[in-house]
Amino acid sequence: MSTPSQGRPEPRPGILTIAPYVPGKSTAKGAKVHKLSSNESPLGASPAALAAYRDIANHLERYPDGSATALRRAIAARYGLAPDRIVCGAGSDELLQLLAHGYLGEGDEAIHTQHGFLVYPIAIASNGAKAIVAPEKNHTADVDAILKAVTPKTKLVFLANPNNPTGTYLPFSEVKRLHAGLPGHVLLVLDAAYAEFVQANDYEPGLALVSEFDNVVMTRTFSKIYGLAALRLGWAYCPAPVADVLNRIRGPFNVSSAAIAAGVAAINDQSFMDKALAHNGRWLPWLASEIGKLGIAVTPSVGNFLLLHFPKEKPVDRADAFLLDRGIVARRMEAYGLPAALRLTVGDEEANCAVVAALKEFMA
Ligand SMILES: *Cc1c(COP(=O)(O)O)cnc(C)c1O
């Protein structure tokens, strides 16, 4: 319905340039569907987290604790952090959005890497700022390229470490070099959504930098290794002034009681975490090696997923259709600038074996 004489509400500049985020498909043919398109946990959530979640059902009339005190204390105890510098959010997506909202405006620039997580350009453009893309090398963030992209207008740098969808990471020495090269007024946001999976000795999610400097934030999520994606729960470790900004602009009850309760139980269930780590530690290298043998290039990953690059003679659209026909849902990567690639989450044993068998048949 147009009302030309009176005009119409217009969104702020930049909003209509945003390509809406498209989540992974969740359906396929066949009786048994293996959803490997969203980096979800094949083990589900900790039984203790499920019990805590169910308990909340008895008191849905109550507002949550708006400062998520129990959860911030549990996280602080687990990692040796200051609870008042932790801010919880409805998924780390909300925290990434809030950081952009707090620190970006029209005329500002924010940097992310070439195949960086797609929430960053959305968060940047939503706040009227311009996204500057720093090229990667071998599907890995390139510190020199990021530093070269800095201008007087730069206010924020988003770095996923490890990155999704590539699965690659920067060693802590490189993250420190990046931080050291940034002007003090540029906020470095280290998105460590997959930190728990990383086994490399030279990796650090960035807590030490946050403790020392006023311009570094680290975000984490309960969606991946904890298997609580449905509840929407993440947290940020911040310098005190940044925590203050986030606490001013976030919704007063942005995290639900169910998420708080399940999060506390999950973070205290070390044996479930060990199980999840052992599962990924067993299947990630197996998948990489089995798939690599088939003539599909596999980017080395430290997360719970693999990026597969299909050769021209075996095009990715056919591979995707072939897998879907067998009930296996992978993620197409055009939106990430990787048109010949598929991203595949580590699944349970049955899913992983089905993937390898299907790809073997497809590549034959
Ligand atoms: C999955 C993911 C997140 C986490 O999202 P939530 O909102 O916490 O579910 C954040 N960053 C990256 C890079 C991710 O892949």
mmCIF file of C-alpha atoms and ligand atoms in Angstrom:
data_model
loop_
_atom_site.group_PDB
_atom_site.id
_atom_site.type_symbol
_atom_site.label_atom_id
_atom_site.label_comp_id
_atom_site.label_asym_id
_atom_site.label_seq_id
_atom_site.Cartn_x
_atom_site.Cartn_y
_atom_site.Cartn_z
ATOM 1 C CA MET A 1 0.000 0.000 0.000
ATOM 2 C CA SER A 2 1.717 3.220 -1.041
ATOM 3 C CA THR A 3 0.787 6.678 0.179
ATOM 4 C CA PRO A 4 2.830 8.850 -2.191
ATOM 5 C CA SER A 5 1.471 12.155 -0.977
ATOM 6 C CA GLN A 6 2.521 11.513 2.597
ATOM 7 C CA GLY A 7 5.718 9.548 1.937
ATOM 8 C CA ARG A 8 6.578 6.538 4.024
ATOM 9 C CA PRO A 9 8.902 5.594 6.879
ATOM 10 C CA GLU A 10 12.438 5.061 5.634
ATOM 11 C CA PRO A 11 14.987 2.958 7.520
ATOM 12 C CA ARG A 12 18.318 4.524 8.359
ATOM 13 C CA PRO A 13 20.897 4.551 5.574
ATOM 14 C CA GLY A 14 22.581 1.210 4.955
ATOM 15 C CA ILE A 15 19.810 -1.033 6.312
ATOM 16 C CA LEU A 16 18.446 -1.949 2.883
ATOM 17 C CA THR A 17 21.928 -2.913 1.680
ATOM 18 C CA ILE A 18 21.974 -5.758 4.216
ATOM 19 C CA ALA A 19 21.520 -9.272 2.852
ATOM 20 C CA PRO A 20 19.438 -11.044 5.524
ATOM 21 C CA TYR A 21 21.280 -13.877 7.300
ATOM 22 C CA VAL A 22 20.219 -17.239 5.868
ATOM 23 C CA PRO A 23 20.489 -20.045 8.445
ATOM 24 C CA GLY A 24 21.482 -23.588 7.482
ATOM 25 C CA LYS A 25 18.786 -25.754 5.919
ATOM 26 C CA SER A 26 17.268 -28.275 8.269
ATOM 27 C CA THR A 27 15.389 -30.589 5.969
ATOM 28 C CA ALA A 28 16.310 -33.235 3.448
ATOM 29 C CA LYS A 29 14.773 -36.307 1.883
ATOM 30 C CA GLY A 30 14.874 -39.683 3.519
ATOM 31 C CA ALA A 31 13.782 -41.155 6.800
ATOM 32 C CA LYS A 32 16.913 -40.164 8.679
ATOM 33 C CA VAL A 33 18.162 -36.596 8.267
ATOM 34 C CA HIS A 34 21.670 -35.620 9.336
ATOM 35 C CA LYS A 35 21.670 -31.847 9.825
ATOM 36 C CA LEU A 36 25.301 -30.838 9.444
ATOM 37 C CA SER A 37 24.634 -27.290 8.291
ATOM 38 C CA SER A 38 24.789 -25.182 11.468
ATOM 39 C CA ASN A 39 27.732 -26.449 13.537
ATOM 40 C CA GLU A 40 25.359 -27.841 16.155
ATOM 41 C CA SER A 41 26.495 -30.400 18.714
ATOM 42 C CA PRO A 42 25.940 -34.056 17.753
ATOM 43 C CA LEU A 43 25.832 -34.898 21.479
ATOM 44 C CA GLY A 44 23.042 -32.499 22.414
ATOM 45 C CA ALA A 45 23.361 -30.710 25.762
ATOM 46 C CA SER A 46 24.579 -31.822 29.191
ATOM 47 C CA PRO A 47 21.936 -33.822 31.109
ATOM 48 C CA ALA A 48 22.497 -31.430 34.037
ATOM 49 C CA ALA A 49 21.671 -28.478 31.773
ATOM 50 C CA LEU A 50 18.494 -30.203 30.588
ATOM 51 C CA ALA A 51 17.398 -30.834 34.184
ATOM 52 C CA ALA A 52 18.048 -27.187 35.125
ATOM 53 C CA TYR A 53 16.096 -26.067 32.065
ATOM 54 C CA ARG A 54 13.110 -28.239 32.992
ATOM 55 C CA ASP A 55 13.093 -26.884 36.551
ATOM 56 C CA ILE A 56 12.492 -23.374 35.235
ATOM 57 C CA ALA A 57 9.151 -24.546 33.800
ATOM 58 C CA ASN A 58 7.680 -24.401 37.302
ATOM 59 C CA HIS A 59 8.131 -20.626 37.470
ATOM 60 C CA LEU A 60 7.561 -19.125 34.062
ATOM 61 C CA GLU A 61 5.677 -16.231 35.679
ATOM 62 C CA ARG A 62 8.930 -14.819 37.059
ATOM 63 C CA TYR A 63 11.192 -12.406 35.256
ATOM 64 C CA PRO A 64 14.781 -13.545 34.880
ATOM 65 C CA ASP A 65 17.556 -12.064 36.985
ATOM 66 C CA GLY A 66 18.347 -9.135 34.680
ATOM 67 C CA SER A 67 22.024 -9.227 35.560
ATOM 68 C CA ALA A 68 22.393 -13.025 35.175
ATOM 69 C CA THR A 69 24.407 -13.018 38.401
ATOM 70 C CA ALA A 70 24.574 -16.787 38.909
ATOM 71 C CA LEU A 71 25.759 -17.338 35.375
ATOM 72 C CA ARG A 72 28.359 -14.578 35.440
ATOM 73 C CA ARG A 73 29.677 -16.018 38.716
ATOM 74 C CA ALA A 74 29.857 -19.522 37.278
ATOM 75 C CA ILE A 75 31.711 -18.303 34.173
ATOM 76 C CA ALA A 76 34.028 -16.151 36.293
ATOM 77 C CA ALA A 77 34.850 -19.092 38.568
ATOM 78 C CA ARG A 78 35.461 -21.419 35.631
ATOM 79 C CA TYR A 79 37.928 -19.074 33.896
ATOM 80 C CA GLY A 80 39.270 -17.005 36.793
ATOM 81 C CA LEU A 81 37.644 -13.764 35.622
ATOM 82 C CA ALA A 82 36.040 -10.699 37.200
ATOM 83 C CA PRO A 83 32.244 -11.293 37.176
ATOM 84 C CA ASP A 84 31.427 -7.594 36.740
ATOM 85 C CA ARG A 85 33.311 -7.537 33.451
ATOM 86 C CA ILE A 86 31.188 -10.341 31.999
ATOM 87 C CA VAL A 87 28.063 -9.407 30.035
ATOM 88 C CA CYS A 88 25.640 -12.131 28.955
ATOM 89 C CA GLY A 89 23.546 -11.996 25.824
ATOM 90 C CA ALA A 90 20.847 -13.816 23.868
ATOM 91 C CA GLY A 91 23.471 -15.684 21.885
ATOM 92 C CA SER A 92 26.805 -14.102 21.125
ATOM 93 C CA ASP A 93 25.045 -12.694 18.060
ATOM 94 C CA GLU A 94 23.270 -10.245 20.352
ATOM 95 C CA LEU A 95 26.562 -9.214 21.936
ATOM 96 C CA LEU A 96 28.180 -8.677 18.526
ATOM 97 C CA GLN A 97 25.195 -6.525 17.545
ATOM 98 C CA LEU A 98 25.351 -4.586 20.815
ATOM 99 C CA LEU A 99 29.077 -3.942 20.398
ATOM 100 C CA ALA A 100 28.440 -2.575 16.910
ATOM 101 C CA HIS A 101 25.518 -0.527 18.224
ATOM 102 C CA GLY A 102 27.581 0.872 21.067
ATOM 103 C CA TYR A 103 30.640 1.800 19.057
ATOM 104 C CA LEU A 104 29.613 2.382 15.412
ATOM 105 C CA GLY A 105 27.653 5.073 13.667
ATOM 106 C CA GLU A 106 27.353 6.813 10.325
ATOM 107 C CA GLY A 107 30.699 7.685 8.771
ATOM 108 C CA ASP A 108 32.546 5.013 10.768
ATOM 109 C CA GLU A 109 34.298 1.984 9.350
ATOM 110 C CA ALA A 110 34.615 -1.508 10.810
ATOM 111 C CA ILE A 111 36.863 -4.248 9.474
ATOM 112 C CA HIS A 112 36.200 -7.959 9.087
ATOM 113 C CA THR A 113 38.097 -10.570 7.100
ATOM 114 C CA GLN A 114 37.239 -11.833 3.619
ATOM 115 C CA HIS A 115 35.486 -15.037 4.700
ATOM 116 C CA GLY A 116 34.524 -13.786 8.153
ATOM 117 C CA PHE A 117 31.273 -14.643 9.937
ATOM 118 C CA LEU A 118 28.286 -13.065 8.143
ATOM 119 C CA VAL A 119 26.816 -11.527 11.269
ATOM 120 C CA TYR A 120 29.601 -8.876 11.177
ATOM 121 C CA PRO A 121 28.585 -7.052 7.974
ATOM 122 C CA ILE A 122 24.972 -7.133 9.183
ATOM 123 C CA ALA A 123 25.880 -5.632 12.553
ATOM 124 C CA ILE A 124 28.085 -3.003 10.903
ATOM 125 C CA ALA A 125 25.572 -1.867 8.275
ATOM 126 C CA SER A 126 22.670 -1.915 10.761
ATOM 127 C CA ASN A 127 24.399 0.897 12.578
ATOM 128 C CA GLY A 128 25.066 2.979 9.491
ATOM 129 C CA ALA A 129 28.778 2.168 9.367
ATOM 130 C CA LYS A 130 30.774 0.817 6.449
ATOM 131 C CA ALA A 131 32.195 -2.719 6.413
ATOM 132 C CA ILE A 132 35.779 -2.902 5.161
ATOM 133 C CA VAL A 133 36.862 -6.363 4.056
ATOM 134 C CA ALA A 134 40.466 -7.437 4.708
ATOM 135 C CA PRO A 135 41.696 -10.172 2.345
ATOM 136 C CA GLU A 136 42.693 -13.542 3.825
ATOM 137 C CA LYS A 137 45.671 -15.746 2.947
ATOM 138 C CA ASN A 138 44.998 -19.468 2.513
ATOM 139 C CA HIS A 139 41.544 -18.951 4.000
ATOM 140 C CA THR A 140 43.202 -17.555 7.136
ATOM 141 C CA ALA A 141 42.999 -14.060 8.615
ATOM 142 C CA ASP A 142 45.997 -11.950 7.598
ATOM 143 C CA VAL A 143 47.122 -9.533 10.311
ATOM 144 C CA ASP A 144 49.030 -7.311 7.880
ATOM 145 C CA ALA A 145 45.991 -7.022 5.599
ATOM 146 C CA ILE A 146 43.771 -6.089 8.551
ATOM 147 C CA LEU A 147 46.231 -3.446 9.750
ATOM 148 C CA LYS A 148 46.519 -2.090 6.210
ATOM 149 C CA ALA A 149 42.732 -1.631 6.100
ATOM 150 C CA VAL A 150 42.754 0.660 9.146
ATOM 151 C CA THR A 151 41.944 4.309 8.373
ATOM 152 C CA PRO A 152 41.184 7.303 10.609
ATOM 153 C CA LYS A 153 37.507 6.257 10.339
ATOM 154 C CA THR A 154 38.072 2.732 11.710
ATOM 155 C CA LYS A 155 36.306 2.154 15.031
ATOM 156 C CA LEU A 156 36.091 -1.610 15.354
ATOM 157 C CA VAL A 157 37.659 -4.851 14.086
ATOM 158 C CA PHE A 158 35.734 -8.139 14.182
ATOM 159 C CA LEU A 159 37.938 -11.234 14.184
ATOM 160 C CA ALA A 160 36.484 -14.717 14.536
ATOM 161 C CA ASN A 161 39.226 -16.898 16.000
ATOM 162 C CA PRO A 162 38.851 -19.683 15.011
ATOM 163 C CA ASN A 163 36.907 -18.423 12.021
ATOM 164 C CA ASN A 164 33.625 -19.797 10.729
ATOM 165 C CA PRO A 165 33.287 -21.017 7.926
ATOM 166 C CA THR A 166 36.982 -21.649 7.248
ATOM 167 C CA GLY A 167 37.899 -23.386 10.539
ATOM 168 C CA THR A 168 41.320 -21.722 10.537
ATOM 169 C CA TYR A 169 42.797 -19.773 13.442
ATOM 170 C CA LEU A 170 45.466 -17.259 14.346
ATOM 171 C CA PRO A 171 48.026 -18.170 17.016
ATOM 172 C CA PHE A 172 47.995 -15.862 20.034
ATOM 173 C CA SER A 173 51.258 -14.251 18.915
ATOM 174 C CA GLU A 174 49.480 -13.040 15.761
ATOM 175 C CA VAL A 175 46.445 -11.788 17.709
ATOM 176 C CA LYS A 176 48.818 -9.834 19.956
ATOM 177 C CA ARG A 177 50.582 -8.411 16.916
ATOM 178 C CA LEU A 178 47.207 -7.352 15.506
ATOM 179 C CA HIS A 179 46.255 -5.680 18.771
ATOM 180 C CA ALA A 180 49.631 -3.944 19.061
ATOM 181 C CA GLY A 181 49.220 -2.492 15.565
ATOM 182 C CA LEU A 182 45.746 -1.030 16.189
ATOM 183 C CA PRO A 183 45.251 2.512 17.455
ATOM 184 C CA GLY A 184 44.000 2.578 21.059
ATOM 185 C CA HIS A 185 40.573 3.897 20.059
ATOM 186 C CA VAL A 186 39.840 0.919 17.781
ATOM 187 C CA LEU A 187 37.887 -1.825 19.560
ATOM 188 C CA LEU A 188 39.144 -5.336 18.734
ATOM 189 C CA VAL A 189 36.330 -7.890 19.058
ATOM 190 C CA LEU A 190 37.634 -11.454 19.322
ATOM 191 C CA ASP A 191 34.765 -13.826 18.559
ATOM 192 C CA ALA A 192 35.861 -17.110 20.120
ATOM 193 C CA ALA A 193 32.707 -19.135 19.448
ATOM 194 C CA TYR A 194 34.769 -22.289 18.808
ATOM 195 C CA ALA A 195 37.504 -21.707 21.420
ATOM 196 C CA GLU A 196 36.636 -24.823 23.435
ATOM 197 C CA PHE A 197 37.338 -27.104 20.478
ATOM 198 C CA VAL A 198 40.853 -25.825 19.792
ATOM 199 C CA GLN A 199 43.662 -28.178 20.801
ATOM 200 C CA ALA A 200 46.593 -26.145 19.390
ATOM 201 C CA ASN A 201 49.151 -25.050 21.997
ATOM 202 C CA ASP A 202 49.691 -21.653 20.377
ATOM 203 C CA TYR A 203 45.999 -20.704 20.584
ATOM 204 C CA GLU A 204 44.452 -18.361 23.185
ATOM 205 C CA PRO A 205 40.908 -17.011 23.024
ATOM 206 C CA GLY A 206 42.142 -13.594 24.169
ATOM 207 C CA LEU A 207 41.269 -13.310 27.871
ATOM 208 C CA ALA A 208 44.752 -12.048 28.742
ATOM 209 C CA LEU A 209 44.435 -9.188 26.259
ATOM 210 C CA VAL A 210 41.026 -8.207 27.630
ATOM 211 C CA SER A 211 42.436 -8.177 31.153
ATOM 212 C CA GLU A 212 45.266 -5.870 30.172
ATOM 213 C CA PHE A 213 43.818 -3.465 27.592
ATOM 214 C CA ASP A 214 40.769 -1.217 27.308
ATOM 215 C CA ASN A 215 40.160 -1.891 23.615
ATOM 216 C CA VAL A 216 39.734 -5.683 23.407
ATOM 217 C CA VAL A 217 36.553 -7.732 23.953
ATOM 218 C CA MET A 218 36.190 -11.499 23.714
ATOM 219 C CA THR A 219 32.826 -13.152 22.981
ATOM 220 C CA ARG A 220 31.862 -16.769 23.661
ATOM 221 C CA THR A 221 28.787 -18.888 23.099
ATOM 222 C CA PHE A 222 26.863 -21.782 24.633
ATOM 223 C CA SER A 223 25.555 -22.687 21.172
ATOM 224 C CA LYS A 224 28.419 -24.821 19.943
ATOM 225 C CA ILE A 225 30.278 -27.214 22.254
ATOM 226 C CA TYR A 226 27.637 -26.848 25.005
ATOM 227 C CA GLY A 227 24.843 -27.764 22.605
ATOM 228 C CA LEU A 228 22.460 -25.041 23.851
ATOM 229 C CA ALA A 229 21.870 -23.149 20.584
ATOM 230 C CA ALA A 230 18.077 -23.235 21.031
ATOM 231 C CA LEU A 231 18.307 -21.268 24.284
ATOM 232 C CA ARG A 232 20.329 -18.373 22.775
ATOM 233 C CA LEU A 233 23.123 -17.770 25.252
ATOM 234 C CA GLY A 234 26.496 -16.097 24.914
ATOM 235 C CA TRP A 235 28.829 -13.956 26.985
ATOM 236 C CA ALA A 236 31.425 -11.280 26.508
ATOM 237 C CA TYR A 237 34.490 -10.561 28.624
ATOM 238 C CA CYS A 238 35.029 -6.830 28.497
ATOM 239 C CA PRO A 239 37.114 -3.966 29.809
ATOM 240 C CA ALA A 240 35.007 -2.267 32.537
ATOM 241 C CA PRO A 241 34.036 0.734 30.327
ATOM 242 C CA VAL A 242 32.841 -1.584 27.537
ATOM 243 C CA ALA A 243 30.822 -3.713 29.980
ATOM 244 C CA ASP A 244 29.247 -0.456 31.170
ATOM 245 C CA VAL A 245 28.252 0.486 27.605
ATOM 246 C CA LEU A 246 26.752 -2.959 26.909
ATOM 247 C CA ASN A 247 24.825 -2.917 30.183
ATOM 248 C CA ARG A 248 23.312 0.469 29.298
ATOM 249 C CA ILE A 249 22.081 -0.540 25.854
ATOM 250 C CA ARG A 250 21.087 -4.189 26.283
ATOM 251 C CA GLY A 251 17.521 -5.187 27.064
ATOM 252 C CA PRO A 252 16.999 -5.340 30.841
ATOM 253 C CA PHE A 253 16.047 -9.048 30.619
ATOM 254 C CA ASN A 254 17.958 -10.028 27.499
ATOM 255 C CA VAL A 255 18.800 -13.519 28.784
ATOM 256 C CA SER A 256 15.987 -15.886 29.806
ATOM 257 C CA SER A 257 15.813 -17.733 33.136
ATOM 258 C CA ALA A 258 16.003 -21.032 31.273
ATOM 259 C CA ALA A 259 19.191 -19.979 29.511
ATOM 260 C CA ILE A 260 20.763 -18.770 32.761
ATOM 261 C CA ALA A 261 19.919 -21.988 34.628
ATOM 262 C CA ALA A 262 21.025 -24.278 31.815
ATOM 263 C CA GLY A 263 24.190 -22.248 31.284
ATOM 264 C CA VAL A 264 25.223 -22.541 34.943
ATOM 265 C CA ALA A 265 24.659 -26.294 34.902
ATOM 266 C CA ALA A 266 26.467 -26.687 31.572
ATOM 267 C CA ILE A 267 29.565 -24.784 32.603
ATOM 268 C CA ASN A 268 29.823 -26.888 35.767
ATOM 269 C CA ASP A 269 29.493 -30.209 33.920
ATOM 270 C CA GLN A 270 33.106 -30.881 33.032
ATOM 271 C CA SER A 271 32.513 -34.541 32.225
ATOM 272 C CA PHE A 272 30.058 -33.650 29.466
ATOM 273 C CA MET A 273 32.560 -31.135 28.088
ATOM 274 C CA ASP A 274 35.241 -33.836 28.104
ATOM 275 C CA LYS A 275 32.918 -36.150 26.188
ATOM 276 C CA ALA A 276 32.167 -33.497 23.581
ATOM 277 C CA LEU A 277 35.867 -32.746 23.172
ATOM 278 C CA ALA A 278 36.778 -36.406 22.838
ATOM 279 C CA HIS A 279 34.076 -36.846 20.201
ATOM 280 C CA ASN A 280 35.331 -33.934 18.133
ATOM 281 C CA GLY A 281 38.943 -34.941 18.656
ATOM 282 C CA ARG A 282 38.184 -38.357 17.239
ATOM 283 C CA TRP A 283 35.941 -37.450 14.301
ATOM 284 C CA LEU A 284 37.292 -34.137 12.987
ATOM 285 C CA PRO A 285 40.670 -35.601 11.906
ATOM 286 C CA TRP A 286 39.003 -38.775 10.634
ATOM 287 C CA LEU A 287 36.610 -36.812 8.412
ATOM 288 C CA ALA A 288 39.384 -34.509 7.185
ATOM 289 C CA SER A 289 41.584 -37.424 6.247
ATOM 290 C CA GLU A 290 38.872 -39.637 4.696
ATOM 291 C CA ILE A 291 37.392 -36.769 2.670
ATOM 292 C CA GLY A 292 40.860 -35.501 1.693
ATOM 293 C CA LYS A 293 41.637 -38.900 0.147
ATOM 294 C CA LEU A 294 38.716 -38.499 -2.264
ATOM 295 C CA GLY A 295 40.162 -35.565 -4.199
ATOM 296 C CA ILE A 296 38.243 -32.907 -2.262
ATOM 297 C CA ALA A 297 40.496 -30.216 -0.788
ATOM 298 C CA VAL A 298 39.826 -29.814 2.935
ATOM 299 C CA THR A 299 40.878 -26.624 4.746
ATOM 300 C CA PRO A 300 42.623 -27.610 8.012
ATOM 301 C CA SER A 301 40.112 -26.890 10.785
ATOM 302 C CA VAL A 302 40.378 -26.519 14.547
ATOM 303 C CA GLY A 303 36.597 -26.175 15.016
ATOM 304 C CA ASN A 304 33.734 -28.677 14.830
ATOM 305 C CA PHE A 305 33.296 -28.337 11.077
ATOM 306 C CA LEU A 306 35.205 -28.642 7.819
ATOM 307 C CA LEU A 307 35.315 -26.532 4.697
ATOM 308 C CA LEU A 308 35.368 -28.737 1.581
ATOM 309 C CA HIS A 309 36.443 -27.405 -1.815
ATOM 310 C CA PHE A 310 35.037 -29.299 -4.776
ATOM 311 C CA PRO A 311 36.926 -29.638 -8.068
ATOM 312 C CA LYS A 312 35.381 -28.238 -11.276
ATOM 313 C CA GLU A 313 34.574 -31.665 -12.685
ATOM 314 C CA LYS A 314 32.590 -32.503 -9.559
ATOM 315 C CA PRO A 315 30.687 -29.257 -9.006
ATOM 316 C CA VAL A 316 29.479 -28.279 -5.570
ATOM 317 C CA ASP A 317 25.800 -27.896 -6.526
ATOM 318 C CA ARG A 318 25.739 -31.528 -7.603
ATOM 319 C CA ALA A 319 27.580 -32.579 -4.468
ATOM 320 C CA ASP A 320 25.056 -30.731 -2.312
ATOM 321 C CA ALA A 321 22.111 -32.321 -4.147
ATOM 322 C CA PHE A 322 23.751 -35.757 -3.920
ATOM 323 C CA LEU A 323 24.181 -35.408 -0.156
ATOM 324 C CA LEU A 324 20.643 -34.040 0.315
ATOM 325 C CA ASP A 325 19.270 -37.062 -1.529
ATOM 326 C CA ARG A 326 20.932 -39.205 1.113
ATOM 327 C CA GLY A 327 19.552 -37.156 3.998
ATOM 328 C CA ILE A 328 22.761 -35.192 4.610
ATOM 329 C CA VAL A 329 22.371 -31.432 4.954
ATOM 330 C CA ALA A 330 25.561 -29.402 4.436
ATOM 331 C CA ARG A 331 25.942 -25.633 4.076
ATOM 332 C CA ARG A 332 26.499 -23.910 0.737
ATOM 333 C CA MET A 333 29.034 -21.110 0.917
ATOM 334 C CA GLU A 334 28.229 -18.601 -1.866
ATOM 335 C CA ALA A 335 27.233 -15.996 0.703
ATOM 336 C CA TYR A 336 30.730 -16.284 2.176
ATOM 337 C CA GLY A 337 32.433 -15.768 -1.186
ATOM 338 C CA LEU A 338 33.279 -19.476 -1.450
ATOM 339 C CA PRO A 339 31.081 -20.665 -4.347
ATOM 340 C CA ALA A 340 32.878 -24.024 -4.805
ATOM 341 C CA ALA A 341 32.816 -24.976 -1.144
ATOM 342 C CA LEU A 342 30.536 -26.789 1.283
ATOM 343 C CA ARG A 343 30.760 -26.544 5.062
ATOM 344 C CA LEU A 344 30.085 -29.707 6.984
ATOM 345 C CA THR A 345 29.648 -30.021 10.756
ATOM 346 C CA VAL A 346 31.141 -32.989 12.608
ATOM 347 C CA GLY A 347 28.135 -35.205 13.325
ATOM 348 C CA ASP A 348 27.559 -38.365 15.307
ATOM 349 C CA GLU A 349 29.238 -41.586 14.204
ATOM 350 C CA GLU A 350 26.376 -42.584 11.927
ATOM 351 C CA ALA A 351 26.295 -39.185 10.207
ATOM 352 C CA ASN A 352 30.057 -39.045 9.747
ATOM 353 C CA CYS A 353 30.173 -42.509 8.195
ATOM 354 C CA ALA A 354 27.199 -41.655 5.962
ATOM 355 C CA VAL A 355 28.984 -38.488 4.784
ATOM 356 C CA VAL A 356 32.177 -40.299 3.864
ATOM 357 C CA ALA A 357 30.282 -43.102 2.107
ATOM 358 C CA ALA A 358 28.174 -40.608 0.136
ATOM 359 C CA LEU A 359 31.146 -38.455 -0.890
ATOM 360 C CA LYS A 360 33.076 -41.577 -1.926
ATOM 361 C CA GLU A 361 30.195 -42.533 -4.194
ATOM 362 C CA PHE A 362 29.862 -38.965 -5.528
ATOM 363 C CA MET A 363 33.565 -38.610 -6.359
ATOM 364 C CA ALA A 364 33.897 -42.072 -7.961
HETATM 365 C C1 LIG B 1 27.931 -19.892 15.825
HETATM 366 C C2 LIG B 1 28.757 -18.673 15.888
HETATM 367 C C3 LIG B 1 28.505 -17.684 16.827
HETATM 368 C C4 LIG B 1 27.527 -17.918 17.931
HETATM 369 O O1 LIG B 1 26.304 -17.543 17.723
HETATM 370 P P1 LIG B 1 25.237 -17.561 18.903
HETATM 371 O O2 LIG B 1 24.490 -16.324 18.648
HETATM 372 O O3 LIG B 1 25.965 -17.508 20.207
HETATM 373 O O4 LIG B 1 24.461 -18.794 18.721
HETATM 374 C C5 LIG B 1 29.300 -16.572 16.869
HETATM 375 N N1 LIG B 1 30.330 -16.433 16.014
HETATM 376 C C6 LIG B 1 30.621 -17.372 15.121
HETATM 377 C C7 LIG B 1 31.798 -17.183 14.259
HETATM 378 C C8 LIG B 1 29.829 -18.507 15.017
HETATM 379 O O5 LIG B 1 30.097 -19.425 14.094
#
